[in-house]
PDB file of C-alpha atoms in Angstrom:
ATOM      1  CA  GLN A 818      -7.114   4.859   9.742  1.00 77.00           C
ATOM      2  CA  SER A 819      -3.207   5.816   7.593  1.00 86.00           C
ATOM      3  CA  VAL A 820      -3.763   8.887   5.272  1.00 91.00           C
ATOM      4  CA  LEU A 821      -1.049   6.443   2.552  1.00 97.00           C
ATOM      5  CA  THR A 822      -2.361   2.896   1.629  1.00 97.00           C
ATOM      6  CA  GLN A 823      -0.201  -0.008   1.724  1.00 98.00           C
ATOM      7  CA  PRO A 824      -1.190  -3.766   1.580  1.00 98.00           C
ATOM      8  CA  PRO A 825      -1.234  -5.862   4.876  1.00 97.00           C
ATOM      9  CA  SER A 826       1.338  -8.207   3.446  1.00 97.00           C
ATOM     10  CA  VAL A 827       3.176  -9.722   0.904  1.00 98.00           C
ATOM     11  CA  SER A 828       5.684 -12.956   0.812  1.00 96.00           C
ATOM     12  CA  ALA A 829       7.947 -14.652  -2.061  1.00 96.00           C
ATOM     13  CA  ALA A 830      10.416 -17.428  -1.817  1.00 97.00           C
ATOM     14  CA  PRO A 831      13.925 -16.172  -1.231  1.00 97.00           C
ATOM     15  CA  GLY A 832      15.596 -14.543  -4.087  1.00 97.00           C
ATOM     16  CA  GLN A 833      12.148 -13.869  -5.736  1.00 97.00           C
ATOM     17  CA  LYS A 834      11.187 -10.399  -5.909  1.00 97.00           C
ATOM     18  CA  VAL A 835       8.243  -8.617  -4.733  1.00 97.00           C
ATOM     19  CA  THR A 836       6.377  -4.796  -4.349  1.00 98.00           C
ATOM     20  CA  ILE A 837       4.924  -2.675  -2.052  1.00 98.00           C
ATOM     21  CA  SER A 838       2.195  -0.170  -3.015  1.00 98.00           C
ATOM     22  CA  CYS A 839       1.930   3.093  -1.321  1.00 98.00           C
ATOM     23  CA  SER A 840      -1.541   5.260  -2.531  1.00 98.00           C
ATOM     24  CA  GLY A 841      -2.154   8.674  -1.475  1.00 97.00           C
ATOM     25  CA  SER A 842      -3.330  11.231  -3.292  1.00 97.00           C
ATOM     26  CA  SER A 843      -2.288  15.197  -4.407  1.00 96.00           C
ATOM     27  CA  SER A 844      -1.976  16.357  -1.466  1.00 96.00           C
ATOM     28  CA  ASN A 845       0.331  14.055  -0.188  1.00 97.00           C
ATOM     29  CA  ILE A 846       2.104  11.558  -2.406  1.00 97.00           C
ATOM     30  CA  GLY A 847       1.120  13.496  -5.118  1.00 96.00           C
ATOM     31  CA  ASN A 848       3.324  16.293  -4.822  1.00 95.00           C
ATOM     32  CA  ASN A 849       5.893  15.733  -2.183  1.00 96.00           C
ATOM     33  CA  TYR A 850       8.645  13.151  -2.773  1.00 96.00           C
ATOM     34  CA  VAL A 851       8.466   9.514  -1.114  1.00 97.00           C
ATOM     35  CA  SER A 852      10.153   7.601   1.898  1.00 98.00           C
ATOM     36  CA  TRP A 853      10.784   4.353   2.807  1.00 98.00           C
ATOM     37  CA  TYR A 854      11.846   2.345   5.889  1.00 98.00           C
ATOM     38  CA  GLN A 855      11.974  -0.780   6.979  1.00 98.00           C
ATOM     39  CA  HIS A 856      11.296  -1.576  10.824  1.00 97.00           C
ATOM     40  CA  LEU A 857      11.742  -4.732  12.722  1.00 93.00           C
ATOM     41  CA  PRO A 858       9.918  -4.447  16.581  1.00 82.00           C
ATOM     42  CA  GLY A 859      11.664  -3.644  19.170  1.00 82.00           C
ATOM     43  CA  THR A 860      14.255  -1.488  16.809  1.00 92.00           C
ATOM     44  CA  ALA A 861      14.619   1.896  15.515  1.00 96.00           C
ATOM     45  CA  PRO A 862      12.882   2.462  11.947  1.00 96.00           C
ATOM     46  CA  LYS A 863      15.950   2.215   9.070  1.00 97.00           C
ATOM     47  CA  LEU A 864      15.736   4.463   5.878  1.00 97.00           C
ATOM     48  CA  LEU A 865      15.861   2.188   2.613  1.00 98.00           C
ATOM     49  CA  ILE A 866      14.448   4.866   0.333  1.00 98.00           C
ATOM     50  CA  TYR A 867      14.365   8.952   0.078  1.00 97.00           C
ATOM     51  CA  ASP A 868      13.262  11.028  -2.279  1.00 96.00           C
ATOM     52  CA  ASN A 869      11.080   8.592  -4.008  1.00 97.00           C
ATOM     53  CA  ASN A 870      13.795   6.402  -5.299  1.00 97.00           C
ATOM     54  CA  LYS A 871      17.254   7.600  -4.060  1.00 97.00           C
ATOM     55  CA  ARG A 872      18.960   4.983  -1.584  1.00 97.00           C
ATOM     56  CA  PRO A 873      21.012   5.885   1.782  1.00 95.00           C
ATOM     57  CA  SER A 874      24.866   4.935   1.670  1.00 95.00           C
ATOM     58  CA  GLY A 875      25.340   1.245   3.183  1.00 96.00           C
ATOM     59  CA  ILE A 876      21.141   0.266   1.166  1.00 97.00           C
ATOM     60  CA  PRO A 877      22.220  -2.376  -1.104  1.00 97.00           C
ATOM     61  CA  ASP A 878      20.845  -1.899  -4.767  1.00 96.00           C
ATOM     62  CA  ARG A 879      18.386  -4.847  -4.425  1.00 98.00           C
ATOM     63  CA  PHE A 880      16.117  -1.492  -2.937  1.00 98.00           C
ATOM     64  CA  SER A 881      14.132  -0.016  -5.014  1.00 98.00           C
ATOM     65  CA  GLY A 882      11.671   2.724  -5.460  1.00 98.00           C
ATOM     66  CA  SER A 883      10.039   4.781  -8.016  1.00 98.00           C
ATOM     67  CA  LYS A 884       6.570   7.177  -7.870  1.00 98.00           C
ATOM     68  CA  SER A 885       3.957   7.808 -10.291  1.00 97.00           C
ATOM     69  CA  GLY A 886       1.467  10.188 -10.405  1.00 97.00           C
ATOM     70  CA  THR A 887      -0.397   9.723  -6.560  1.00 97.00           C
ATOM     71  CA  SER A 888       1.242   5.879  -5.775  1.00 98.00           C
ATOM     72  CA  ALA A 889       5.091   4.757  -5.322  1.00 98.00           C
ATOM     73  CA  THR A 890       6.738   1.416  -4.813  1.00 98.00           C
ATOM     74  CA  LEU A 891       9.090  -0.073  -3.086  1.00 98.00           C
ATOM     75  CA  GLY A 892      10.649  -3.284  -4.562  1.00 98.00           C
ATOM     76  CA  ILE A 893      12.838  -5.655  -3.358  1.00 98.00           C
ATOM     77  CA  THR A 894      15.175  -8.266  -4.983  1.00 97.00           C
ATOM     78  CA  GLY A 895      16.920 -11.169  -4.368  1.00 97.00           C
ATOM     79  CA  LEU A 896      14.469 -11.419  -1.228  1.00 97.00           C
ATOM     80  CA  GLN A 897      16.516 -12.631   1.939  1.00 97.00           C
ATOM     81  CA  THR A 898      15.163 -14.045   5.203  1.00 96.00           C
ATOM     82  CA  GLY A 899      16.707 -11.152   6.394  1.00 95.00           C
ATOM     83  CA  ASP A 900      14.038  -9.011   4.473  1.00 97.00           C
ATOM     84  CA  GLU A 901      11.239  -9.797   6.895  1.00 97.00           C
ATOM     85  CA  ALA A 902       9.960  -7.395   8.877  1.00 97.00           C
ATOM     86  CA  ASP A 903       7.698  -4.085   8.177  1.00 98.00           C
ATOM     87  CA  TYR A 904       8.538  -1.358   5.779  1.00 98.00           C
ATOM     88  CA  TYR A 905       6.448   2.175   5.759  1.00 98.00           C
ATOM     89  CA  CYS A 906       6.010   5.074   3.288  1.00 98.00           C
ATOM     90  CA  GLY A 907       6.661   8.178   4.150  1.00 97.00           C
ATOM     91  CA  THR A 908       6.095  11.593   3.083  1.00 97.00           C
ATOM     92  CA  TRP A 909       4.916  15.092   3.781  1.00 97.00           C
ATOM     93  CA  ASP A 910       1.045  15.657   3.548  1.00 96.00           C
ATOM     94  CA  SER A 911       0.323  19.611   2.416  1.00 96.00           C
ATOM     95  CA  SER A 912      -3.113  20.053   3.344  1.00 96.00           C
ATOM     96  CA  LEU A 913      -2.174  18.256   6.951  1.00 95.00           C
ATOM     97  CA  SER A 914       0.903  19.661   6.856  1.00 96.00           C
ATOM     98  CA  ALA A 915       1.892  16.921   8.542  1.00 96.00           C
ATOM     99  CA  GLY A 916       3.900  14.247   8.237  1.00 96.00           C
ATOM    100  CA  VAL A 917       2.298  10.917   6.820  1.00 97.00           C
ATOM    101  CA  PHE A 918       3.134   7.225   6.935  1.00 97.00           C
ATOM    102  CA  GLY A 919       1.754   4.701   5.011  1.00 97.00           C
ATOM    103  CA  SER A 920       0.063   1.879   7.044  1.00 96.00           C
ATOM    104  CA  GLY A 921       2.901  -0.982   7.179  1.00 97.00           C
ATOM    105  CA  THR A 922       2.948  -3.764   4.687  1.00 98.00           C
ATOM    106  CA  LYS A 923       4.805  -6.861   6.753  1.00 98.00           C
ATOM    107  CA  VAL A 924       7.136  -8.978   4.161  1.00 98.00           C
ATOM    108  CA  THR A 925       7.250 -12.577   4.847  1.00 97.00           C
ATOM    109  CA  VAL A 926      10.016 -14.358   3.267  1.00 95.00           C
ATOM    110  CA  LEU A 927       8.134 -18.270   2.455  1.00 92.00           C
TER     111      LEU A 927
ATOM    112  CA  GLU B 167      28.553   8.519  13.924  1.00 95.00           C
ATOM    113  CA  VAL B 168      24.766   9.930  13.994  1.00 96.00           C
ATOM    114  CA  GLN B 169      23.199   8.993  17.814  1.00 97.00           C
ATOM    115  CA  LEU B 170      19.477   9.568  18.743  1.00 98.00           C
ATOM    116  CA  VAL B 171      19.014   8.234  21.956  1.00 98.00           C
ATOM    117  CA  GLU B 172      15.589   8.874  23.590  1.00 98.00           C
ATOM    118  CA  SER B 173      14.843   8.190  27.095  1.00 98.00           C
ATOM    119  CA  GLY B 174      11.603   9.744  29.708  1.00 97.00           C
ATOM    120  CA  GLY B 175       9.129   7.021  29.230  1.00 97.00           C
ATOM    121  CA  GLY B 176       7.530   4.505  31.903  1.00 96.00           C
ATOM    122  CA  LEU B 177       4.305   3.695  33.293  1.00 97.00           C
ATOM    123  CA  VAL B 178       2.126   6.565  33.994  1.00 97.00           C
ATOM    124  CA  GLN B 179      -1.701   7.289  35.184  1.00 97.00           C
ATOM    125  CA  ALA B 180      -4.527   8.144  32.741  1.00 97.00           C
ATOM    126  CA  GLY B 181      -4.808  11.867  32.729  1.00 97.00           C
ATOM    127  CA  GLY B 182      -1.052  12.514  34.068  1.00 97.00           C
ATOM    128  CA  SER B 183       1.876  14.073  32.046  1.00 97.00           C
ATOM    129  CA  LEU B 184       5.042  12.550  30.391  1.00 97.00           C
ATOM    130  CA  ARG B 185       8.212  14.870  29.397  1.00 98.00           C
ATOM    131  CA  LEU B 186      10.056  12.626  26.600  1.00 98.00           C
ATOM    132  CA  SER B 187      13.793  13.718  25.740  1.00 98.00           C
ATOM    133  CA  CYS B 188      16.195  12.759  22.783  1.00 98.00           C
ATOM    134  CA  ALA B 189      19.611  13.120  23.825  1.00 98.00           C
ATOM    135  CA  ALA B 190      21.804  14.019  20.063  1.00 98.00           C
ATOM    136  CA  SER B 191      25.531  13.625  19.153  1.00 98.00           C
ATOM    137  CA  GLY B 192      27.550  13.226  16.474  1.00 98.00           C
ATOM    138  CA  PHE B 193      26.135  15.762  13.910  1.00 97.00           C
ATOM    139  CA  PRO B 194      25.602  19.408  14.338  1.00 97.00           C
ATOM    140  CA  PHE B 195      22.023  19.128  16.177  1.00 98.00           C
ATOM    141  CA  SER B 196      21.013  23.085  15.691  1.00 97.00           C
ATOM    142  CA  ASN B 197      21.087  22.394  12.016  1.00 96.00           C
ATOM    143  CA  TYR B 198      18.585  19.995  11.271  1.00 97.00           C
ATOM    144  CA  TRP B 199      14.320  19.643  11.454  1.00 97.00           C
ATOM    145  CA  MET B 200      13.549  16.851  14.103  1.00 98.00           C
ATOM    146  CA  THR B 201      10.272  14.630  14.077  1.00 98.00           C
ATOM    147  CA  TRP B 202       8.966  12.733  16.959  1.00 98.00           C
ATOM    148  CA  VAL B 203       7.250   9.773  15.693  1.00 98.00           C
ATOM    149  CA  ARG B 204       4.861   6.642  17.853  1.00 97.00           C
ATOM    150  CA  GLN B 205       4.176   2.888  17.078  1.00 96.00           C
ATOM    151  CA  GLY B 206       0.923   1.736  19.737  1.00 95.00           C
ATOM    152  CA  PRO B 207       0.937  -2.280  20.066  1.00 94.00           C
ATOM    153  CA  GLY B 208       0.200  -4.078  17.343  1.00 93.00           C
ATOM    154  CA  LYS B 209      -0.201  -0.428  14.909  1.00 95.00           C
ATOM    155  CA  GLY B 210       1.741   1.381  12.541  1.00 95.00           C
ATOM    156  CA  LEU B 211       4.340   4.090  12.664  1.00 96.00           C
ATOM    157  CA  GLU B 212       2.247   7.703  13.435  1.00 97.00           C
ATOM    158  CA  TRP B 213       3.891  11.254  12.355  1.00 97.00           C
ATOM    159  CA  LEU B 214       3.632  13.395  15.888  1.00 98.00           C
ATOM    160  CA  ALA B 215       5.211  16.570  15.391  1.00 98.00           C
ATOM    161  CA  ASN B 216       8.409  17.580  14.087  1.00 97.00           C
ATOM    162  CA  ILE B 217      10.279  20.970  15.098  1.00 97.00           C
ATOM    163  CA  LYS B 218      12.886  23.306  12.606  1.00 97.00           C
ATOM    164  CA  GLN B 219      16.433  23.686  13.303  1.00 97.00           C
ATOM    165  CA  ASP B 220      15.470  27.614  15.615  1.00 96.00           C
ATOM    166  CA  GLY B 221      12.514  25.880  17.210  1.00 97.00           C
ATOM    167  CA  SER B 222      10.463  29.198  14.815  1.00 97.00           C
ATOM    168  CA  GLU B 223       8.460  26.230  13.163  1.00 97.00           C
ATOM    169  CA  LYS B 224       6.592  23.476  15.243  1.00 97.00           C
ATOM    170  CA  PHE B 225       3.638  21.209  13.150  1.00 97.00           C
ATOM    171  CA  TYR B 226       1.720  18.728  14.632  1.00 97.00           C
ATOM    172  CA  VAL B 227      -0.634  16.051  13.534  1.00 97.00           C
ATOM    173  CA  ASP B 228      -4.667  16.462  14.513  1.00 95.00           C
ATOM    174  CA  SER B 229      -5.226  14.488  17.329  1.00 94.00           C
ATOM    175  CA  VAL B 230      -2.377  15.435  19.374  1.00 96.00           C
ATOM    176  CA  LYS B 231      -2.476  19.625  18.941  1.00 96.00           C
ATOM    177  CA  GLY B 232      -3.558  20.787  22.536  1.00 96.00           C
ATOM    178  CA  ARG B 233      -2.054  17.762  24.176  1.00 97.00           C
ATOM    179  CA  PHE B 234       1.800  17.632  22.847  1.00 98.00           C
ATOM    180  CA  THR B 235       4.244  20.009  22.963  1.00 98.00           C
ATOM    181  CA  ILE B 236       7.269  19.165  20.708  1.00 98.00           C
ATOM    182  CA  SER B 237      10.382  21.753  21.684  1.00 98.00           C
ATOM    183  CA  ARG B 238      14.543  21.883  21.319  1.00 98.00           C
ATOM    184  CA  ASP B 239      17.381  22.558  23.577  1.00 98.00           C
ATOM    185  CA  ASN B 240      19.532  23.349  20.750  1.00 98.00           C
ATOM    186  CA  PRO B 241      22.928  23.905  22.982  1.00 98.00           C
ATOM    187  CA  ARG B 242      22.198  20.346  24.814  1.00 98.00           C
ATOM    188  CA  ASN B 243      21.162  19.068  21.984  1.00 98.00           C
ATOM    189  CA  SER B 244      18.516  18.206  23.181  1.00 98.00           C
ATOM    190  CA  LEU B 245      15.112  17.002  21.475  1.00 98.00           C
ATOM    191  CA  TYR B 246      11.908  16.989  24.004  1.00 98.00           C
ATOM    192  CA  LEU B 247       8.195  16.196  23.759  1.00 98.00           C
ATOM    193  CA  GLN B 248       5.542  17.336  26.702  1.00 98.00           C
ATOM    194  CA  ILE B 249       2.958  15.108  26.709  1.00 98.00           C
ATOM    195  CA  ASN B 250       0.169  16.234  29.508  1.00 97.00           C
ATOM    196  CA  SER B 251      -3.863  14.429  29.675  1.00 97.00           C
ATOM    197  CA  LEU B 252      -2.549  11.026  28.822  1.00 97.00           C
ATOM    198  CA  ARG B 253      -5.035   8.341  27.770  1.00 96.00           C
ATOM    199  CA  GLY B 254      -4.653   5.084  26.866  1.00 96.00           C
ATOM    200  CA  GLU B 255      -3.974   5.150  23.278  1.00 96.00           C
ATOM    201  CA  ASP B 256      -1.005   6.805  23.946  1.00 97.00           C
ATOM    202  CA  THR B 257       0.368   4.039  25.101  1.00 97.00           C
ATOM    203  CA  ALA B 258       3.311   3.369  22.478  1.00 97.00           C
ATOM    204  CA  VAL B 259       7.164   3.249  21.782  1.00 97.00           C
ATOM    205  CA  TYR B 260       8.088   6.779  21.325  1.00 98.00           C
ATOM    206  CA  TYR B 261      10.882   7.681  18.348  1.00 98.00           C
ATOM    207  CA  CYS B 262      12.623  10.644  17.849  1.00 98.00           C
ATOM    208  CA  ALA B 263      14.184  10.873  14.274  1.00 98.00           C
ATOM    209  CA  ARG B 264      16.778  13.668  12.406  1.00 98.00           C
ATOM    210  CA  GLU B 265      15.023  15.120   9.246  1.00 96.00           C
ATOM    211  CA  GLY B 266      17.341  14.522   6.639  1.00 91.00           C
ATOM    212  CA  SER B 267      18.811  17.680   4.458  1.00 83.00           C
ATOM    213  CA  GLY B 268      16.199  19.227   1.910  1.00 79.00           C
ATOM    214  CA  SER B 269      12.805  17.292   1.145  1.00 79.00           C
ATOM    215  CA  TYR B 270      10.843  15.649   4.232  1.00 85.00           C
ATOM    216  CA  TYR B 271      12.365  12.194   5.450  1.00 92.00           C
ATOM    217  CA  PRO B 272      13.241  11.366   9.021  1.00 95.00           C
ATOM    218  CA  ASP B 273      16.707   9.629   8.077  1.00 95.00           C
ATOM    219  CA  TYR B 274      18.157   8.326  11.453  1.00 97.00           C
ATOM    220  CA  TRP B 275      16.264   7.245  14.636  1.00 97.00           C
ATOM    221  CA  GLY B 276      16.396   6.251  18.003  1.00 97.00           C
ATOM    222  CA  GLN B 277      15.394   3.178  19.786  1.00 96.00           C
ATOM    223  CA  GLY B 278      12.512   4.332  21.159  1.00 97.00           C
ATOM    224  CA  THR B 279      11.066   4.539  24.479  1.00 97.00           C
ATOM    225  CA  LEU B 280       7.898   3.015  26.361  1.00 97.00           C
ATOM    226  CA  VAL B 281       5.535   4.991  27.347  1.00 98.00           C
ATOM    227  CA  THR B 282       2.485   3.181  29.050  1.00 98.00           C
ATOM    228  CA  VAL B 283      -0.369   4.649  30.187  1.00 97.00           C
ATOM    229  CA  SER B 284      -2.736   2.925  33.006  1.00 95.00           C
ATOM    230  CA  SER B 285      -5.975   3.604  33.673  1.00 87.00           C
TER     231      SER B 285
END
């Protein structure tokens, strides 16, 4: 049972937009920065967004992040077949004194 | 280029022990917090533990406290995870990751090492 809740799956056609929600509480998202990761099985997870809405160098601006209260959202525009992967949100939980990840969302490009 | 290479995984009997290693290169290892994360078969990412630059602070997820020990050797640019009393649910790919500067977020990850626990 993950501390952060994400929808199990989202899908859209190539070129369309998807959003992935990440719901937490005041002890994690509410008072800490959120990051987002793309993960293909058998590979190293890749950081997409950090500090709620910042993109590391090399990450296209098709990926965006936002946070409001105890929830965060990852947006992917101009969906491409290469975007098919699992996506996770992550943050620090101040009550647990531990890092936490979301349950993961599988993105399917129709 | 930042590189993190895990090793030490394998097939282990339940109740046994294992020490995972992570060799870091391409950045000043002693300047960064480091983290271990795992992914069990068919499961999501699970944060396990992290360690401060000088090893003076360590944090663990409740489910592994007392069985897992994170440590580091800065002169060797290496991170370790000692796992004792292995259980079937410890079967997973174990990743080491570097934490970014400032707020908490793993920014670079290794490819992972597979640990399989047999009963």
